[in-house]
Amino acid sequence: MTELDIKSCTLCPRECRADRTAGIGFCGEGDSVRIAKIMLHRWEEPCISGADPKRGSGAIFFSGCPLHCVYCQNREISGGGKGKLYTPKELCDEMRRLEDMGAYNINFVTPTHFIHKIIEALEIYRPSVPTVFNTGGYEKEETLKALAPYADIFLTDLKYFSAQTAQKYSNCPDYPSVALNALRVMVDITGKPRLDSEGMLKKGVILRHLILPGGRHDSKAVLSAAKDAVGCDSVILSLMSQYTPEFAPENEKVLKRGITSFEYNDVLDHAASLGFSGYGQDKSSATKAYTPDF
């Protein structure tokens, strides 16, 4: 197993160097795995959640986050502190339980700051279904390479092209360059997307992009940069319209509205012109109803 030291934590690009064995890092979490919810998730992309209403993606929502975006719809858990502590062995038990429930995959949601413990669990038990690492895209190359023997699928965001926007909304001006490099590494690890006869993803990268209000030009630049970095056929694009203004702070006036049909369709047309294939979203998804109850 690859050794990942959290006594001076550098698992994520924040490199806060906190001793997480004795306290918490920028992510809001210490050494022990904290999980806010474990469920069959039926609202991920179709090649992850599947079509069977009795099944779904075996989602494990970890508490804490390296990003803390101001508009986060999961802020109830991303701030850290909410959830139950699990040992690696107990995490194995939960993976088995999800498989028994019919999970198409084991979906680690916001896992970066617990990668050391997830790897420890996967050394004990490797699920019979694909593993999904569902991330905000702000990842270190070294951490991703430690995951290489364990990751079948990356479900990753590419949030911003502009360093100024990344600073304003996520307090990380290096996000664009870091996330683009992370995308390259993820594609190198998994290869091009491979689906089974039922259309379920077995290996590969799903690239998510959430269009923000007033952000269509940045969104189009994100997609152009992604094409330049990895090409269109190396990822499945998931272009998301589900931005939910209820979660934005009052002082962010632009974020206090939803995106318009014009904004979404303009970015969608650009994605098609570049040659991407994948998924779009109906505007009805832009509601709290699609946010899990933590």
PDB file of C-alpha atoms in Angstrom:
ATOM      1  CA  MET A   1       0.000   0.000   0.000  1.00  0.00           C
ATOM      2  CA  THR A   2       1.219   3.489  -0.858  1.00  0.00           C
ATOM      3  CA  GLU A   3       2.102   5.515   2.238  1.00  0.00           C
ATOM      4  CA  LEU A   4       0.273   8.821   2.468  1.00  0.00           C
ATOM      5  CA  ASP A   5       1.410  10.864   5.445  1.00  0.00           C
ATOM      6  CA  ILE A   6      -1.174  13.090   7.136  1.00  0.00           C
ATOM      7  CA  LYS A   7       1.006  14.165  10.064  1.00  0.00           C
ATOM      8  CA  SER A   8       1.840  17.123   7.825  1.00  0.00           C
ATOM      9  CA  CYS A   9      -1.013  16.710   5.404  1.00  0.00           C
ATOM     10  CA  THR A  10      -0.455  17.345   1.705  1.00  0.00           C
ATOM     11  CA  LEU A  11      -3.108  15.004   0.295  1.00  0.00           C
ATOM     12  CA  CYS A  12      -4.804  17.846  -1.586  1.00  0.00           C
ATOM     13  CA  PRO A  13      -3.379  20.913  -3.376  1.00  0.00           C
ATOM     14  CA  ARG A  14      -4.142  23.120  -0.360  1.00  0.00           C
ATOM     15  CA  GLU A  15      -1.131  21.479   1.316  1.00  0.00           C
ATOM     16  CA  CYS A  16      -2.251  22.814   4.687  1.00  0.00           C
ATOM     17  CA  ARG A  17       0.349  20.609   6.445  1.00  0.00           C
ATOM     18  CA  ALA A  18      -1.917  20.135   9.431  1.00  0.00           C
ATOM     19  CA  ASP A  19      -1.209  17.207  11.708  1.00  0.00           C
ATOM     20  CA  ARG A  20      -4.522  15.462  11.143  1.00  0.00           C
ATOM     21  CA  THR A  21      -3.644  12.721  13.624  1.00  0.00           C
ATOM     22  CA  ALA A  22      -3.994  15.363  16.340  1.00  0.00           C
ATOM     23  CA  GLY A  23      -6.432  17.883  14.844  1.00  0.00           C
ATOM     24  CA  ILE A  24      -8.133  18.873  11.611  1.00  0.00           C
ATOM     25  CA  GLY A  25      -6.911  20.158   8.256  1.00  0.00           C
ATOM     26  CA  PHE A  26      -8.321  22.723   5.812  1.00  0.00           C
ATOM     27  CA  CYS A  27     -10.824  20.027   4.826  1.00  0.00           C
ATOM     28  CA  GLY A  28     -12.323  20.166   8.326  1.00  0.00           C
ATOM     29  CA  GLU A  29     -11.475  16.566   9.120  1.00  0.00           C
ATOM     30  CA  GLY A  30      -8.942  14.589  11.126  1.00  0.00           C
ATOM     31  CA  ASP A  31      -7.502  11.134  10.597  1.00  0.00           C
ATOM     32  CA  SER A  32     -10.626   8.986  11.085  1.00  0.00           C
ATOM     33  CA  VAL A  33     -13.037   8.530   8.191  1.00  0.00           C
ATOM     34  CA  ARG A  34     -16.273  10.442   8.734  1.00  0.00           C
ATOM     35  CA  ILE A  35     -19.234   9.532   6.536  1.00  0.00           C
ATOM     36  CA  ALA A  36     -22.438  11.568   6.339  1.00  0.00           C
ATOM     37  CA  LYS A  37     -24.593   9.223   4.268  1.00  0.00           C
ATOM     38  CA  ILE A  38     -24.474   5.830   2.550  1.00  0.00           C
ATOM     39  CA  MET A  39     -27.176   5.119  -0.023  1.00  0.00           C
ATOM     40  CA  LEU A  40     -28.154   3.766  -3.407  1.00  0.00           C
ATOM     41  CA  HIS A  41     -27.954   6.969  -5.455  1.00  0.00           C
ATOM     42  CA  ARG A  42     -30.311   7.005  -8.443  1.00  0.00           C
ATOM     43  CA  TRP A  43     -29.582  10.546  -9.670  1.00  0.00           C
ATOM     44  CA  GLU A  44     -26.047  10.232 -10.991  1.00  0.00           C
ATOM     45  CA  GLU A  45     -25.315   9.955 -14.729  1.00  0.00           C
ATOM     46  CA  PRO A  46     -27.226   7.031 -16.353  1.00  0.00           C
ATOM     47  CA  CYS A  47     -24.034   5.004 -16.938  1.00  0.00           C
ATOM     48  CA  ILE A  48     -23.333   5.257 -13.181  1.00  0.00           C
ATOM     49  CA  SER A  49     -26.801   4.964 -11.617  1.00  0.00           C
ATOM     50  CA  GLY A  50     -28.340   2.647 -14.221  1.00  0.00           C
ATOM     51  CA  ALA A  51     -31.966   2.239 -15.256  1.00  0.00           C
ATOM     52  CA  ASP A  52     -33.203  -0.226 -12.632  1.00  0.00           C
ATOM     53  CA  PRO A  53     -35.230   1.766 -10.037  1.00  0.00           C
ATOM     54  CA  LYS A  54     -34.388  -0.833  -7.391  1.00  0.00           C
ATOM     55  CA  ARG A  55     -30.666  -0.387  -7.867  1.00  0.00           C
ATOM     56  CA  GLY A  56     -28.331   2.609  -8.228  1.00  0.00           C
ATOM     57  CA  SER A  57     -24.821   3.807  -7.531  1.00  0.00           C
ATOM     58  CA  GLY A  58     -23.491   2.767  -4.129  1.00  0.00           C
ATOM     59  CA  ALA A  59     -22.741   6.277  -2.896  1.00  0.00           C
ATOM     60  CA  ILE A  60     -20.650   6.932   0.204  1.00  0.00           C
ATOM     61  CA  PHE A  61     -20.742  10.643   1.070  1.00  0.00           C
ATOM     62  CA  PHE A  62     -17.664  11.667   3.054  1.00  0.00           C
ATOM     63  CA  SER A  63     -17.765  14.630   5.418  1.00  0.00           C
ATOM     64  CA  GLY A  64     -15.441  17.585   4.889  1.00  0.00           C
ATOM     65  CA  CYS A  65     -14.044  18.977   1.646  1.00  0.00           C
ATOM     66  CA  PRO A  66     -10.804  20.500   0.331  1.00  0.00           C
ATOM     67  CA  LEU A  67     -12.691  23.156  -1.682  1.00  0.00           C
ATOM     68  CA  HIS A  68     -15.542  24.799   0.307  1.00  0.00           C
ATOM     69  CA  CYS A  69     -17.152  26.511  -2.714  1.00  0.00           C
ATOM     70  CA  VAL A  70     -19.437  29.359  -1.657  1.00  0.00           C
ATOM     71  CA  TYR A  71     -22.430  27.878  -3.548  1.00  0.00           C
ATOM     72  CA  CYS A  72     -21.997  24.269  -2.352  1.00  0.00           C
ATOM     73  CA  GLN A  73     -25.292  22.368  -2.217  1.00  0.00           C
ATOM     74  CA  ASN A  74     -23.763  19.810   0.165  1.00  0.00           C
ATOM     75  CA  ARG A  75     -22.498  22.410   2.632  1.00  0.00           C
ATOM     76  CA  GLU A  76     -24.338  20.616   5.430  1.00  0.00           C
ATOM     77  CA  ILE A  77     -21.555  18.027   5.331  1.00  0.00           C
ATOM     78  CA  SER A  78     -18.743  19.729   3.420  1.00  0.00           C
ATOM     79  CA  GLY A  79     -17.914  21.959   6.384  1.00  0.00           C
ATOM     80  CA  GLY A  80     -16.936  18.909   8.386  1.00  0.00           C
ATOM     81  CA  GLY A  81     -18.151  17.644  11.717  1.00  0.00           C
ATOM     82  CA  LYS A  82     -21.393  15.968  10.620  1.00  0.00           C
ATOM     83  CA  GLY A  83     -21.446  12.225  10.171  1.00  0.00           C
ATOM     84  CA  LYS A  84     -20.353   8.980  11.767  1.00  0.00           C
ATOM     85  CA  LEU A  85     -16.793   7.729  12.176  1.00  0.00           C
ATOM     86  CA  TYR A  86     -15.803   4.482  10.445  1.00  0.00           C
ATOM     87  CA  THR A  87     -12.733   2.293  10.606  1.00  0.00           C
ATOM     88  CA  PRO A  88     -11.382   0.912   7.317  1.00  0.00           C
ATOM     89  CA  LYS A  89     -12.850  -2.485   8.208  1.00  0.00           C
ATOM     90  CA  GLU A  90     -16.265  -0.926   8.834  1.00  0.00           C
ATOM     91  CA  LEU A  91     -15.969   0.840   5.488  1.00  0.00           C
ATOM     92  CA  CYS A  92     -15.391  -2.585   3.905  1.00  0.00           C
ATOM     93  CA  ASP A  93     -18.577  -3.831   5.555  1.00  0.00           C
ATOM     94  CA  GLU A  94     -20.520  -0.916   4.068  1.00  0.00           C
ATOM     95  CA  MET A  95     -19.136  -1.628   0.594  1.00  0.00           C
ATOM     96  CA  ARG A  96     -20.293  -5.230   0.889  1.00  0.00           C
ATOM     97  CA  ARG A  97     -23.719  -4.082   2.081  1.00  0.00           C
ATOM     98  CA  LEU A  98     -24.102  -1.766  -0.907  1.00  0.00           C
ATOM     99  CA  GLU A  99     -23.136  -4.583  -3.254  1.00  0.00           C
ATOM    100  CA  ASP A 100     -25.744  -6.828  -1.598  1.00  0.00           C
ATOM    101  CA  MET A 101     -28.335  -4.078  -2.165  1.00  0.00           C
ATOM    102  CA  GLY A 102     -27.603  -4.136  -5.902  1.00  0.00           C
ATOM    103  CA  ALA A 103     -25.155  -1.239  -6.297  1.00  0.00           C
ATOM    104  CA  TYR A 104     -23.747  -0.979  -9.803  1.00  0.00           C
ATOM    105  CA  ASN A 105     -20.560   0.503  -8.381  1.00  0.00           C
ATOM    106  CA  ILE A 106     -19.035   1.851  -5.163  1.00  0.00           C
ATOM    107  CA  ASN A 107     -19.064   5.640  -5.453  1.00  0.00           C
ATOM    108  CA  PHE A 108     -16.720   7.499  -3.095  1.00  0.00           C
ATOM    109  CA  VAL A 109     -18.097  11.066  -2.994  1.00  0.00           C
ATOM    110  CA  THR A 110     -15.584  13.797  -2.020  1.00  0.00           C
ATOM    111  CA  PRO A 111     -12.954  11.233  -0.976  1.00  0.00           C
ATOM    112  CA  THR A 112      -9.682  13.166  -1.389  1.00  0.00           C
ATOM    113  CA  HIS A 113      -8.924  13.931   2.252  1.00  0.00           C
ATOM    114  CA  PHE A 114      -9.612  10.295   3.246  1.00  0.00           C
ATOM    115  CA  ILE A 115      -7.716   8.613   0.398  1.00  0.00           C
ATOM    116  CA  HIS A 116      -5.221   7.084   2.840  1.00  0.00           C
ATOM    117  CA  LYS A 117      -8.010   5.261   4.694  1.00  0.00           C
ATOM    118  CA  ILE A 118      -9.939   4.331   1.548  1.00  0.00           C
ATOM    119  CA  ILE A 119      -6.820   2.693   0.132  1.00  0.00           C
ATOM    120  CA  GLU A 120      -6.390   0.847   3.424  1.00  0.00           C
ATOM    121  CA  ALA A 121      -9.973  -0.433   3.122  1.00  0.00           C
ATOM    122  CA  LEU A 122      -9.513  -1.440  -0.521  1.00  0.00           C
ATOM    123  CA  GLU A 123      -6.420  -3.391   0.476  1.00  0.00           C
ATOM    124  CA  ILE A 124      -8.654  -5.394   2.821  1.00  0.00           C
ATOM    125  CA  TYR A 125     -11.580  -5.806   0.431  1.00  0.00           C
ATOM    126  CA  ARG A 126     -11.870  -5.072  -3.291  1.00  0.00           C
ATOM    127  CA  PRO A 127     -15.496  -4.776  -4.436  1.00  0.00           C
ATOM    128  CA  SER A 128     -16.708  -6.936  -7.295  1.00  0.00           C
ATOM    129  CA  VAL A 129     -18.206  -3.843  -8.941  1.00  0.00           C
ATOM    130  CA  PRO A 130     -16.273  -0.804 -10.261  1.00  0.00           C
ATOM    131  CA  THR A 131     -14.966   1.842  -7.878  1.00  0.00           C
ATOM    132  CA  VAL A 132     -15.861   5.467  -8.622  1.00  0.00           C
ATOM    133  CA  PHE A 133     -13.853   8.378  -7.246  1.00  0.00           C
ATOM    134  CA  ASN A 134     -16.262  11.317  -7.334  1.00  0.00           C
ATOM    135  CA  THR A 135     -14.236  14.483  -6.899  1.00  0.00           C
ATOM    136  CA  GLY A 136     -14.313  18.260  -7.263  1.00  0.00           C
ATOM    137  CA  GLY A 137     -11.309  18.016  -9.574  1.00  0.00           C
ATOM    138  CA  TYR A 138      -8.860  19.809  -7.275  1.00  0.00           C
ATOM    139  CA  GLU A 139      -6.408  16.939  -7.000  1.00  0.00           C
ATOM    140  CA  LYS A 140      -2.660  16.428  -6.684  1.00  0.00           C
ATOM    141  CA  GLU A 141      -0.957  14.257  -9.263  1.00  0.00           C
ATOM    142  CA  GLU A 142       0.841  12.291  -6.525  1.00  0.00           C
ATOM    143  CA  THR A 143      -2.410  11.472  -4.717  1.00  0.00           C
ATOM    144  CA  LEU A 144      -4.091  10.363  -7.936  1.00  0.00           C
ATOM    145  CA  LYS A 145      -1.157   8.123  -8.783  1.00  0.00           C
ATOM    146  CA  ALA A 146      -1.481   6.497  -5.362  1.00  0.00           C
ATOM    147  CA  LEU A 147      -5.064   5.666  -6.391  1.00  0.00           C
ATOM    148  CA  ALA A 148      -4.091   4.158  -9.736  1.00  0.00           C
ATOM    149  CA  PRO A 149      -4.291   0.485  -8.610  1.00  0.00           C
ATOM    150  CA  TYR A 150      -7.730   1.027  -7.054  1.00  0.00           C
ATOM    151  CA  ALA A 151      -9.636   3.448  -9.316  1.00  0.00           C
ATOM    152  CA  ASP A 152     -11.846   2.172 -12.135  1.00  0.00           C
ATOM    153  CA  ILE A 153     -13.781   5.378 -12.771  1.00  0.00           C
ATOM    154  CA  PHE A 154     -13.219   9.050 -12.056  1.00  0.00           C
ATOM    155  CA  LEU A 155     -16.314  11.246 -11.875  1.00  0.00           C
ATOM    156  CA  THR A 156     -14.621  14.622 -11.791  1.00  0.00           C
ATOM    157  CA  ASP A 157     -15.529  18.286 -11.999  1.00  0.00           C
ATOM    158  CA  LEU A 158     -13.801  20.912 -14.071  1.00  0.00           C
ATOM    159  CA  LYS A 159     -15.314  23.995 -12.506  1.00  0.00           C
ATOM    160  CA  TYR A 160     -13.493  27.070 -13.782  1.00  0.00           C
ATOM    161  CA  PHE A 161     -11.220  28.388 -16.526  1.00  0.00           C
ATOM    162  CA  SER A 162     -10.666  31.787 -14.918  1.00  0.00           C
ATOM    163  CA  ALA A 163      -8.289  32.003 -11.959  1.00  0.00           C
ATOM    164  CA  GLN A 164     -10.229  35.050 -10.770  1.00  0.00           C
ATOM    165  CA  THR A 165     -13.511  33.118 -10.696  1.00  0.00           C
ATOM    166  CA  ALA A 166     -11.824  30.210  -8.941  1.00  0.00           C
ATOM    167  CA  GLN A 167     -10.478  32.590  -6.309  1.00  0.00           C
ATOM    168  CA  LYS A 168     -13.825  34.323  -5.829  1.00  0.00           C
ATOM    169  CA  TYR A 169     -15.959  31.208  -5.495  1.00  0.00           C
ATOM    170  CA  SER A 170     -13.541  28.574  -4.150  1.00  0.00           C
ATOM    171  CA  ASN A 171     -10.566  30.516  -2.779  1.00  0.00           C
ATOM    172  CA  CYS A 172      -8.126  28.653  -5.028  1.00  0.00           C
ATOM    173  CA  PRO A 173      -6.804  30.656  -7.993  1.00  0.00           C
ATOM    174  CA  ASP A 174      -4.686  27.679  -9.058  1.00  0.00           C
ATOM    175  CA  TYR A 175      -7.792  25.525  -9.563  1.00  0.00           C
ATOM    176  CA  PRO A 176      -7.840  25.748 -13.402  1.00  0.00           C
ATOM    177  CA  SER A 177      -4.238  24.605 -13.903  1.00  0.00           C
ATOM    178  CA  VAL A 178      -4.381  22.001 -11.116  1.00  0.00           C
ATOM    179  CA  ALA A 179      -7.693  20.520 -12.271  1.00  0.00           C
ATOM    180  CA  LEU A 180      -6.634  20.327 -15.923  1.00  0.00           C
ATOM    181  CA  ASN A 181      -3.478  18.466 -14.959  1.00  0.00           C
ATOM    182  CA  ALA A 182      -5.524  16.180 -12.703  1.00  0.00           C
ATOM    183  CA  LEU A 183      -7.835  15.439 -15.629  1.00  0.00           C
ATOM    184  CA  ARG A 184      -4.867  14.379 -17.742  1.00  0.00           C
ATOM    185  CA  VAL A 185      -3.665  12.056 -14.978  1.00  0.00           C
ATOM    186  CA  MET A 186      -7.118  10.530 -14.513  1.00  0.00           C
ATOM    187  CA  VAL A 187      -7.398   9.756 -18.225  1.00  0.00           C
ATOM    188  CA  ASP A 188      -3.908   8.234 -18.149  1.00  0.00           C
ATOM    189  CA  ILE A 189      -4.970   5.991 -15.250  1.00  0.00           C
ATOM    190  CA  THR A 190      -8.282   4.718 -16.641  1.00  0.00           C
ATOM    191  CA  GLY A 191      -7.922   5.014 -20.401  1.00  0.00           C
ATOM    192  CA  LYS A 192     -10.844   5.810 -22.655  1.00  0.00           C
ATOM    193  CA  PRO A 193     -14.389   5.077 -21.398  1.00  0.00           C
ATOM    194  CA  ARG A 194     -15.477   1.448 -21.599  1.00  0.00           C
ATOM    195  CA  LEU A 195     -19.126   0.486 -21.173  1.00  0.00           C
ATOM    196  CA  ASP A 196     -20.694  -2.951 -20.862  1.00  0.00           C
ATOM    197  CA  SER A 197     -23.566  -4.330 -22.932  1.00  0.00           C
ATOM    198  CA  GLU A 198     -26.086  -2.615 -20.623  1.00  0.00           C
ATOM    199  CA  GLY A 199     -24.456   0.786 -21.043  1.00  0.00           C
ATOM    200  CA  MET A 200     -22.865   0.843 -17.592  1.00  0.00           C
ATOM    201  CA  LEU A 201     -19.428   2.420 -17.305  1.00  0.00           C
ATOM    202  CA  LYS A 202     -16.709  -0.004 -16.244  1.00  0.00           C
ATOM    203  CA  LYS A 203     -13.589   2.120 -16.776  1.00  0.00           C
ATOM    204  CA  GLY A 204     -13.022   5.727 -17.701  1.00  0.00           C
ATOM    205  CA  VAL A 205     -13.593   9.367 -16.814  1.00  0.00           C
ATOM    206  CA  ILE A 206     -16.840  11.307 -16.653  1.00  0.00           C
ATOM    207  CA  LEU A 207     -16.107  15.018 -16.867  1.00  0.00           C
ATOM    208  CA  ARG A 208     -18.700  17.148 -15.123  1.00  0.00           C
ATOM    209  CA  HIS A 209     -19.127  20.862 -15.583  1.00  0.00           C
ATOM    210  CA  LEU A 210     -21.718  22.892 -13.690  1.00  0.00           C
ATOM    211  CA  ILE A 211     -22.716  26.073 -15.520  1.00  0.00           C
ATOM    212  CA  LEU A 212     -22.938  29.022 -13.141  1.00  0.00           C
ATOM    213  CA  PRO A 213     -25.177  32.068 -13.610  1.00  0.00           C
ATOM    214  CA  GLY A 214     -23.323  34.683 -15.603  1.00  0.00           C
ATOM    215  CA  GLY A 215     -20.607  32.133 -16.361  1.00  0.00           C
ATOM    216  CA  ARG A 216     -21.311  30.877 -19.874  1.00  0.00           C
ATOM    217  CA  HIS A 217     -18.134  32.352 -21.380  1.00  0.00           C
ATOM    218  CA  ASP A 218     -16.021  30.759 -18.666  1.00  0.00           C
ATOM    219  CA  SER A 219     -17.888  27.481 -19.217  1.00  0.00           C
ATOM    220  CA  LYS A 220     -17.115  27.507 -22.923  1.00  0.00           C
ATOM    221  CA  ALA A 221     -13.462  28.208 -22.157  1.00  0.00           C
ATOM    222  CA  VAL A 222     -13.457  25.254 -19.720  1.00  0.00           C
ATOM    223  CA  LEU A 223     -14.701  22.902 -22.439  1.00  0.00           C
ATOM    224  CA  SER A 224     -12.194  24.177 -24.991  1.00  0.00           C
ATOM    225  CA  ALA A 225      -9.384  23.714 -22.476  1.00  0.00           C
ATOM    226  CA  ALA A 226     -10.562  20.180 -21.690  1.00  0.00           C
ATOM    227  CA  LYS A 227     -10.552  19.273 -25.382  1.00  0.00           C
ATOM    228  CA  ASP A 228      -7.031  20.650 -25.747  1.00  0.00           C
ATOM    229  CA  ALA A 229      -5.884  18.722 -22.652  1.00  0.00           C
ATOM    230  CA  VAL A 230      -7.318  15.251 -23.271  1.00  0.00           C
ATOM    231  CA  GLY A 231      -9.451  15.299 -26.415  1.00  0.00           C
ATOM    232  CA  CYS A 232     -13.183  14.737 -26.692  1.00  0.00           C
ATOM    233  CA  ASP A 233     -13.210  10.953 -26.966  1.00  0.00           C
ATOM    234  CA  SER A 234     -11.216  10.410 -23.743  1.00  0.00           C
ATOM    235  CA  VAL A 235     -14.088  11.459 -21.475  1.00  0.00           C
ATOM    236  CA  ILE A 236     -17.860  11.337 -21.211  1.00  0.00           C
ATOM    237  CA  LEU A 237     -19.066  14.915 -20.764  1.00  0.00           C
ATOM    238  CA  SER A 238     -21.793  15.670 -18.234  1.00  0.00           C
ATOM    239  CA  LEU A 239     -22.972  19.251 -18.727  1.00  0.00           C
ATOM    240  CA  MET A 240     -24.971  20.219 -15.674  1.00  0.00           C
ATOM    241  CA  SER A 241     -27.765  22.775 -15.331  1.00  0.00           C
ATOM    242  CA  GLN A 242     -28.600  21.928 -11.721  1.00  0.00           C
ATOM    243  CA  TYR A 243     -27.074  25.019 -10.119  1.00  0.00           C
ATOM    244  CA  THR A 244     -29.277  25.819  -7.115  1.00  0.00           C
ATOM    245  CA  PRO A 245     -29.265  29.490  -6.014  1.00  0.00           C
ATOM    246  CA  GLU A 246     -30.782  28.719  -2.595  1.00  0.00           C
ATOM    247  CA  PHE A 247     -27.352  27.613  -1.384  1.00  0.00           C
ATOM    248  CA  ALA A 248     -25.496  30.794  -2.409  1.00  0.00           C
ATOM    249  CA  PRO A 249     -24.618  33.436   0.199  1.00  0.00           C
ATOM    250  CA  GLU A 250     -26.663  36.641   0.181  1.00  0.00           C
ATOM    251  CA  ASN A 251     -23.667  38.812  -0.710  1.00  0.00           C
ATOM    252  CA  GLU A 252     -23.073  36.949  -4.002  1.00  0.00           C
ATOM    253  CA  LYS A 253     -25.789  38.674  -6.046  1.00  0.00           C
ATOM    254  CA  VAL A 254     -24.962  36.999  -9.358  1.00  0.00           C
ATOM    255  CA  LEU A 255     -25.250  33.576  -7.739  1.00  0.00           C
ATOM    256  CA  LYS A 256     -28.695  34.328  -6.282  1.00  0.00           C
ATOM    257  CA  ARG A 257     -30.440  33.407  -9.538  1.00  0.00           C
ATOM    258  CA  GLY A 258     -30.598  30.233 -11.566  1.00  0.00           C
ATOM    259  CA  ILE A 259     -29.024  29.843 -14.974  1.00  0.00           C
ATOM    260  CA  THR A 260     -31.151  30.712 -18.008  1.00  0.00           C
ATOM    261  CA  SER A 261     -32.072  28.424 -20.896  1.00  0.00           C
ATOM    262  CA  PHE A 262     -30.001  30.677 -23.166  1.00  0.00           C
ATOM    263  CA  GLU A 263     -26.918  30.252 -20.963  1.00  0.00           C
ATOM    264  CA  TYR A 264     -27.252  26.488 -20.833  1.00  0.00           C
ATOM    265  CA  ASN A 265     -28.030  26.030 -24.534  1.00  0.00           C
ATOM    266  CA  ASP A 266     -25.165  28.296 -25.565  1.00  0.00           C
ATOM    267  CA  VAL A 267     -22.693  26.134 -23.637  1.00  0.00           C
ATOM    268  CA  LEU A 268     -24.376  22.934 -24.847  1.00  0.00           C
ATOM    269  CA  ASP A 269     -24.029  24.073 -28.471  1.00  0.00           C
ATOM    270  CA  HIS A 270     -20.356  24.825 -27.867  1.00  0.00           C
ATOM    271  CA  ALA A 271     -19.800  21.353 -26.402  1.00  0.00           C
ATOM    272  CA  ALA A 272     -21.413  19.792 -29.476  1.00  0.00           C
ATOM    273  CA  SER A 273     -19.334  21.950 -31.828  1.00  0.00           C
ATOM    274  CA  LEU A 274     -16.149  20.756 -30.098  1.00  0.00           C
ATOM    275  CA  GLY A 275     -17.167  17.119 -30.561  1.00  0.00           C
ATOM    276  CA  PHE A 276     -17.983  16.053 -27.004  1.00  0.00           C
ATOM    277  CA  SER A 277     -20.584  13.364 -26.343  1.00  0.00           C
ATOM    278  CA  GLY A 278     -22.304  12.535 -23.094  1.00  0.00           C
ATOM    279  CA  TYR A 279     -25.138  13.937 -21.015  1.00  0.00           C
ATOM    280  CA  GLY A 280     -27.134  17.115 -20.587  1.00  0.00           C
ATOM    281  CA  GLN A 281     -29.664  18.011 -17.912  1.00  0.00           C
ATOM    282  CA  ASP A 282     -33.207  19.296 -17.867  1.00  0.00           C
ATOM    283  CA  LYS A 283     -33.666  22.555 -15.973  1.00  0.00           C
ATOM    284  CA  SER A 284     -36.044  20.773 -13.581  1.00  0.00           C
ATOM    285  CA  SER A 285     -32.934  19.313 -11.912  1.00  0.00           C
ATOM    286  CA  ALA A 286     -32.081  22.768 -10.514  1.00  0.00           C
ATOM    287  CA  THR A 287     -33.871  22.189  -7.252  1.00  0.00           C
ATOM    288  CA  LYS A 288     -33.115  21.144  -3.677  1.00  0.00           C
ATOM    289  CA  ALA A 289     -35.060  17.925  -4.352  1.00  0.00           C
ATOM    290  CA  TYR A 290     -31.926  16.411  -5.915  1.00  0.00           C
ATOM    291  CA  THR A 291     -29.759  17.172  -2.892  1.00  0.00           C
ATOM    292  CA  PRO A 292     -29.569  14.170  -0.539  1.00  0.00           C
ATOM    293  CA  ASP A 293     -30.971  14.624   2.937  1.00  0.00           C
ATOM    294  CA  PHE A 294     -27.975  14.393   5.239  1.00  0.00           C
TER     295      PHE A 294
END
